[in-house]
PDB file of C-alpha atoms in Angstrom:
ATOM      1  CA  THR A  26       8.134 -20.495 -11.524  1.00  0.00           C
ATOM      2  CA  LYS A  27      10.340 -17.707 -10.641  1.00  0.00           C
ATOM      3  CA  THR A  28      11.756 -17.248 -13.990  1.00  0.00           C
ATOM      4  CA  PHE A  29       8.135 -17.186 -15.656  1.00  0.00           C
ATOM      5  CA  GLN A  30       7.238 -14.697 -12.493  1.00  0.00           C
ATOM      6  CA  ALA A  31      10.291 -12.460 -13.254  1.00  0.00           C
ATOM      7  CA  LEU A  32       9.314 -12.348 -17.386  1.00  0.00           C
ATOM      8  CA  ARG A  33       5.919 -11.581 -16.531  1.00  0.00           C
ATOM      9  CA  ILE A  34       6.743  -8.462 -14.059  1.00  0.00           C
ATOM     10  CA  ALA A  35       9.188  -7.306 -16.877  1.00  0.00           C
ATOM     11  CA  VAL A  36       6.649  -7.541 -19.634  1.00  0.00           C
ATOM     12  CA  ASN A  37       3.939  -5.916 -17.764  1.00  0.00           C
ATOM     13  CA  HIS A  38       6.018  -3.211 -16.506  1.00  0.00           C
ATOM     14  CA  GLU A  39       4.168  -4.469 -12.852  1.00  0.00           C
ATOM     15  CA  LEU A  40       6.750  -2.188 -10.863  1.00  0.00           C
ATOM     16  CA  ASP A  41       6.436   1.073 -12.855  1.00  0.00           C
ATOM     17  CA  ASN A  42       2.455   0.209 -12.944  1.00  0.00           C
ATOM     18  CA  LEU A  43       2.659  -0.055  -8.920  1.00  0.00           C
ATOM     19  CA  LYS A  44       4.712   3.234  -8.573  1.00  0.00           C
ATOM     20  CA  SER A  45       2.053   5.344 -10.481  1.00  0.00           C
ATOM     21  CA  VAL A  46      -1.068   3.808  -9.143  1.00  0.00           C
ATOM     22  CA  LEU A  47       0.156   4.511  -5.459  1.00  0.00           C
ATOM     23  CA  LYS A  48       1.052   8.202  -6.362  1.00  0.00           C
ATOM     24  CA  GLN A  49      -2.430   8.466  -7.888  1.00  0.00           C
ATOM     25  CA  ALA A  50      -3.963   6.484  -5.041  1.00  0.00           C
ATOM     26  CA  LEU A  51      -2.561   9.048  -2.711  1.00  0.00           C
ATOM     27  CA  ASN A  52      -4.044  11.967  -4.670  1.00  0.00           C
ATOM     28  CA  ILE A  53      -7.564  10.606  -4.248  1.00  0.00           C
ATOM     29  CA  LEU A  54      -7.509   9.684  -0.679  1.00  0.00           C
ATOM     30  CA  GLY A  55      -9.849  11.677   1.364  1.00  0.00           C
ATOM     31  CA  HIS A  56      -9.425  13.285   4.480  1.00  0.00           C
ATOM     32  CA  GLU A  57      -7.824  11.030   6.940  1.00  0.00           C
ATOM     33  CA  GLY A  58      -8.291   8.267   4.424  1.00  0.00           C
ATOM     34  CA  ARG A  59      -6.514   4.523   4.934  1.00  0.00           C
ATOM     35  CA  MET A  60      -5.129   2.780   1.954  1.00  0.00           C
ATOM     36  CA  ALA A  61      -4.484  -0.843   2.261  1.00  0.00           C
ATOM     37  CA  VAL A  62      -1.995  -2.288   0.118  1.00  0.00           C
ATOM     38  CA  ILE A  63      -1.490  -5.952  -0.258  1.00  0.00           C
ATOM     39  CA  SER A  64       1.771  -7.351  -2.427  1.00  0.00           C
ATOM     40  CA  TYR A  65       2.651 -10.730  -3.066  1.00  0.00           C
ATOM     41  CA  HIS A  66       6.492 -10.575  -4.034  1.00  0.00           C
ATOM     42  CA  SER A  67       9.543  -8.669  -2.518  1.00  0.00           C
ATOM     43  CA  LEU A  68       9.946  -6.392  -5.132  1.00  0.00           C
ATOM     44  CA  GLU A  69       6.684  -4.938  -5.072  1.00  0.00           C
ATOM     45  CA  ASP A  70       6.508  -5.131  -0.921  1.00  0.00           C
ATOM     46  CA  ARG A  71       9.977  -2.794  -1.110  1.00  0.00           C
ATOM     47  CA  ILE A  72       8.561  -0.196  -3.391  1.00  0.00           C
ATOM     48  CA  VAL A  73       5.353   0.119  -1.089  1.00  0.00           C
ATOM     49  CA  LYS A  74       7.808   0.099   1.628  1.00  0.00           C
ATOM     50  CA  GLN A  75       9.816   2.883   0.034  1.00  0.00           C
ATOM     51  CA  PHE A  76       6.703   4.864  -0.686  1.00  0.00           C
ATOM     52  CA  ILE A  77       5.294   4.875   2.887  1.00  0.00           C
ATOM     53  CA  ALA A  78       8.701   6.011   3.838  1.00  0.00           C
ATOM     54  CA  GLU A  79       9.105   8.658   1.330  1.00  0.00           C
ATOM     55  CA  GLU A  80       5.686  10.081   1.755  1.00  0.00           C
ATOM     56  CA  SER A  81       5.930  10.077   5.579  1.00  0.00           C
ATOM     57  CA  ARG A  82       8.920  12.554   5.510  1.00  0.00           C
ATOM     58  CA  ASP A  83       8.651  16.280   5.391  1.00  0.00           C
ATOM     59  CA  CYS A  84      11.990  16.629   3.670  1.00  0.00           C
ATOM     60  CA  ILE A  85      13.236  14.475   1.054  1.00  0.00           C
ATOM     61  CA  CYS A  86      16.156  16.334  -0.023  1.00  0.00           C
ATOM     62  CA  PRO A  87      19.653  14.514   0.207  1.00  0.00           C
ATOM     63  CA  SER A  88      21.557  14.473   3.230  1.00  0.00           C
ATOM     64  CA  GLY A  89      24.564  16.554   2.192  1.00  0.00           C
ATOM     65  CA  LEU A  90      22.346  19.937   1.744  1.00  0.00           C
ATOM     66  CA  PRO A  91      22.437  22.377   4.428  1.00  0.00           C
ATOM     67  CA  ALA A  92      18.772  23.529   4.303  1.00  0.00           C
ATOM     68  CA  CYS A  93      15.614  21.997   2.832  1.00  0.00           C
ATOM     69  CA  VAL A  94      14.732  23.120  -0.430  1.00  0.00           C
ATOM     70  CA  CYS A  95      12.261  20.461  -1.916  1.00  0.00           C
ATOM     71  CA  LYS A  96       9.639  21.663   0.410  1.00  0.00           C
ATOM     72  CA  HIS A  97       8.158  18.371   0.631  1.00  0.00           C
ATOM     73  CA  LYS A  98       5.518  17.928   3.135  1.00  0.00           C
ATOM     74  CA  ALA A  99       4.486  14.479   4.689  1.00  0.00           C
ATOM     75  CA  GLN A 100       1.142  13.209   3.453  1.00  0.00           C
ATOM     76  CA  LEU A 101       1.057   9.840   5.042  1.00  0.00           C
ATOM     77  CA  LYS A 102       1.738   7.800   8.098  1.00  0.00           C
ATOM     78  CA  ALA A 103       2.118   4.222   8.711  1.00  0.00           C
ATOM     79  CA  VAL A 104      -0.498   2.638  10.551  1.00  0.00           C
ATOM     80  CA  ASN A 105       1.002  -0.219  11.532  1.00  0.00           C
ATOM     81  CA  LYS A 106       4.768  -0.177  12.389  1.00  0.00           C
ATOM     82  CA  LYS A 107       5.214  -3.818  11.134  1.00  0.00           C
ATOM     83  CA  VAL A 108       3.940  -5.767   7.998  1.00  0.00           C
ATOM     84  CA  ILE A 109       0.729  -7.768   8.428  1.00  0.00           C
ATOM     85  CA  VAL A 110       1.384 -11.161   7.337  1.00  0.00           C
ATOM     86  CA  PRO A 111      -1.115 -14.181   6.841  1.00  0.00           C
ATOM     87  CA  LEU A 112      -1.634 -16.453   9.970  1.00  0.00           C
ATOM     88  CA  PRO A 113      -0.306 -19.898   9.834  1.00  0.00           C
ATOM     89  CA  VAL A 114      -4.141 -21.087   9.759  1.00  0.00           C
ATOM     90  CA  GLU A 115      -4.726 -18.944   6.654  1.00  0.00           C
ATOM     91  CA  VAL A 116      -1.611 -20.194   5.033  1.00  0.00           C
ATOM     92  CA  ARG A 117      -2.896 -23.837   5.860  1.00  0.00           C
ATOM     93  CA  SER A 118      -5.958 -23.211   4.321  1.00  0.00           C
ATOM     94  CA  ASN A 119      -4.901 -21.262   1.319  1.00  0.00           C
ATOM     95  CA  PRO A 120      -1.132 -21.855   0.400  1.00  0.00           C
ATOM     96  CA  ARG A 121      -1.142 -19.132  -1.994  1.00  0.00           C
ATOM     97  CA  SER A 122      -1.581 -16.538   0.670  1.00  0.00           C
ATOM     98  CA  ARG A 123       1.936 -17.190   2.164  1.00  0.00           C
ATOM     99  CA  SER A 124       3.411 -14.437   0.260  1.00  0.00           C
ATOM    100  CA  ALA A 125       1.013 -12.077   0.771  1.00  0.00           C
ATOM    101  CA  LYS A 126       2.075  -8.692   2.933  1.00  0.00           C
ATOM    102  CA  LEU A 127      -0.286  -6.185   3.997  1.00  0.00           C
ATOM    103  CA  ARG A 128       0.684  -2.514   4.510  1.00  0.00           C
ATOM    104  CA  VAL A 129      -1.488   0.061   5.709  1.00  0.00           C
ATOM    105  CA  MET A 130      -1.291   3.806   5.512  1.00  0.00           C
ATOM    106  CA  GLU A 131      -3.350   6.929   6.447  1.00  0.00           C
ATOM    107  CA  ARG A 132      -3.562  10.294   5.021  1.00  0.00           C
ATOM    108  CA  ILE A 133      -2.098  13.098   6.990  1.00  0.00           C
ATOM    109  CA  ILE A 134      -4.123  16.457   6.227  1.00  0.00           C
ATOM    110  CA  HIS A 135      -2.388  19.689   6.799  1.00  0.00           C
ATOM    111  CA  GLN A 136      -3.988  23.094   7.737  1.00  0.00           C
ATOM    112  CA  ASP A 137      -4.012  24.672   4.427  1.00  0.00           C
ATOM    113  CA  GLU A 138      -5.586  21.449   2.737  1.00  0.00           C
ATOM    114  CA  LYS A 139      -9.270  21.258   2.507  1.00  0.00           C
ATOM    115  CA  PHE A 140     -11.533  18.062   1.954  1.00  0.00           C
ATOM    116  CA  ILE A 141     -14.973  17.966   0.928  1.00  0.00           C
ATOM    117  CA  THR A 142     -15.452  14.212   2.111  1.00  0.00           C
ATOM    118  CA  THR A 143     -17.093  13.302   5.018  1.00  0.00           C
ATOM    119  CA  GLY A 144     -15.961  10.434   7.589  1.00  0.00           C
ATOM    120  CA  LYS A 145     -13.052   8.053   6.525  1.00  0.00           C
ATOM    121  CA  SER A 146     -12.321   6.531   3.415  1.00  0.00           C
ATOM    122  CA  CYS A 147     -11.001   3.260   2.644  1.00  0.00           C
ATOM    123  CA  MET A 148      -9.043   2.061  -0.610  1.00  0.00           C
ATOM    124  CA  LEU A 149      -7.918  -1.449  -0.954  1.00  0.00           C
ATOM    125  CA  ILE A 150      -5.281  -1.865  -4.006  1.00  0.00           C
ATOM    126  CA  GLU A 151      -4.673  -5.441  -4.810  1.00  0.00           C
ATOM    127  CA  ILE A 152      -1.562  -5.705  -6.969  1.00  0.00           C
ATOM    128  CA  ARG A 153      -2.744  -8.299  -9.400  1.00  0.00           C
ATOM    129  CA  ASN A 154      -5.845  -9.919 -10.109  1.00  0.00           C
ATOM    130  CA  LYS A 155      -5.004 -12.999  -7.685  1.00  0.00           C
ATOM    131  CA  LYS A 156      -8.130 -14.407  -6.290  1.00  0.00           C
ATOM    132  CA  TRP A 157      -6.863 -15.685  -2.938  1.00  0.00           C
ATOM    133  CA  ARG A 158      -9.426 -13.785  -1.331  1.00  0.00           C
ATOM    134  CA  GLN A 159     -13.281 -13.877  -1.559  1.00  0.00           C
ATOM    135  CA  PRO A 160     -15.384 -10.241  -1.601  1.00  0.00           C
ATOM    136  CA  SER A 161     -16.687 -10.855   1.465  1.00  0.00           C
ATOM    137  CA  ASP A 162     -12.979 -10.981   3.109  1.00  0.00           C
ATOM    138  CA  TYR A 163     -12.733  -7.919   1.446  1.00  0.00           C
ATOM    139  CA  ARG A 164     -15.241  -6.330   3.340  1.00  0.00           C
ATOM    140  CA  ASN A 165     -14.045  -7.937   6.452  1.00  0.00           C
ATOM    141  CA  LEU A 166     -10.383  -6.569   5.851  1.00  0.00           C
ATOM    142  CA  GLN A 167     -11.936  -3.050   5.173  1.00  0.00           C
ATOM    143  CA  LYS A 168     -13.760  -3.147   8.342  1.00  0.00           C
ATOM    144  CA  GLU A 169     -10.274  -3.967  10.394  1.00  0.00           C
ATOM    145  CA  VAL A 170      -8.763  -1.261   8.350  1.00  0.00           C
ATOM    146  CA  LEU A 171     -11.219   1.087   9.834  1.00  0.00           C
ATOM    147  CA  LYS A 172     -10.887   0.088  13.170  1.00  0.00           C
ATOM    148  CA  MET A 173      -7.254   0.455  13.008  1.00  0.00           C
TER     149      MET A 173
END
């Protein structure tokens, strides 16, 4: 139920944990690496969307300042303009997937940054331990993310 879900989110500090794991994942994301985040709740999705928006801008200073003082550089770009949701066929075969939303982002590399990694890396973060996807589905999803 929604009441139990709200209690679980509050008691487990899920929203705070999501904010911290997104920052940590960005720090370990390799050269032009892609990160796919699946969220199951609108509050989670809003946090992910705001994270992508903030990390996609060069300046995060308040709009009233005459010049940028934050020296923030964009670190991400959204791979898809719109969120990816399950197809009706998938929802029929797996009803728990109906609330899932997938957002994919890619690391932007600046001239002054150096990475030792080779090729593209893909990190898939699942918000909770929901088992609505089989391991083979994760591999297929990773292949799709790398093709984008």
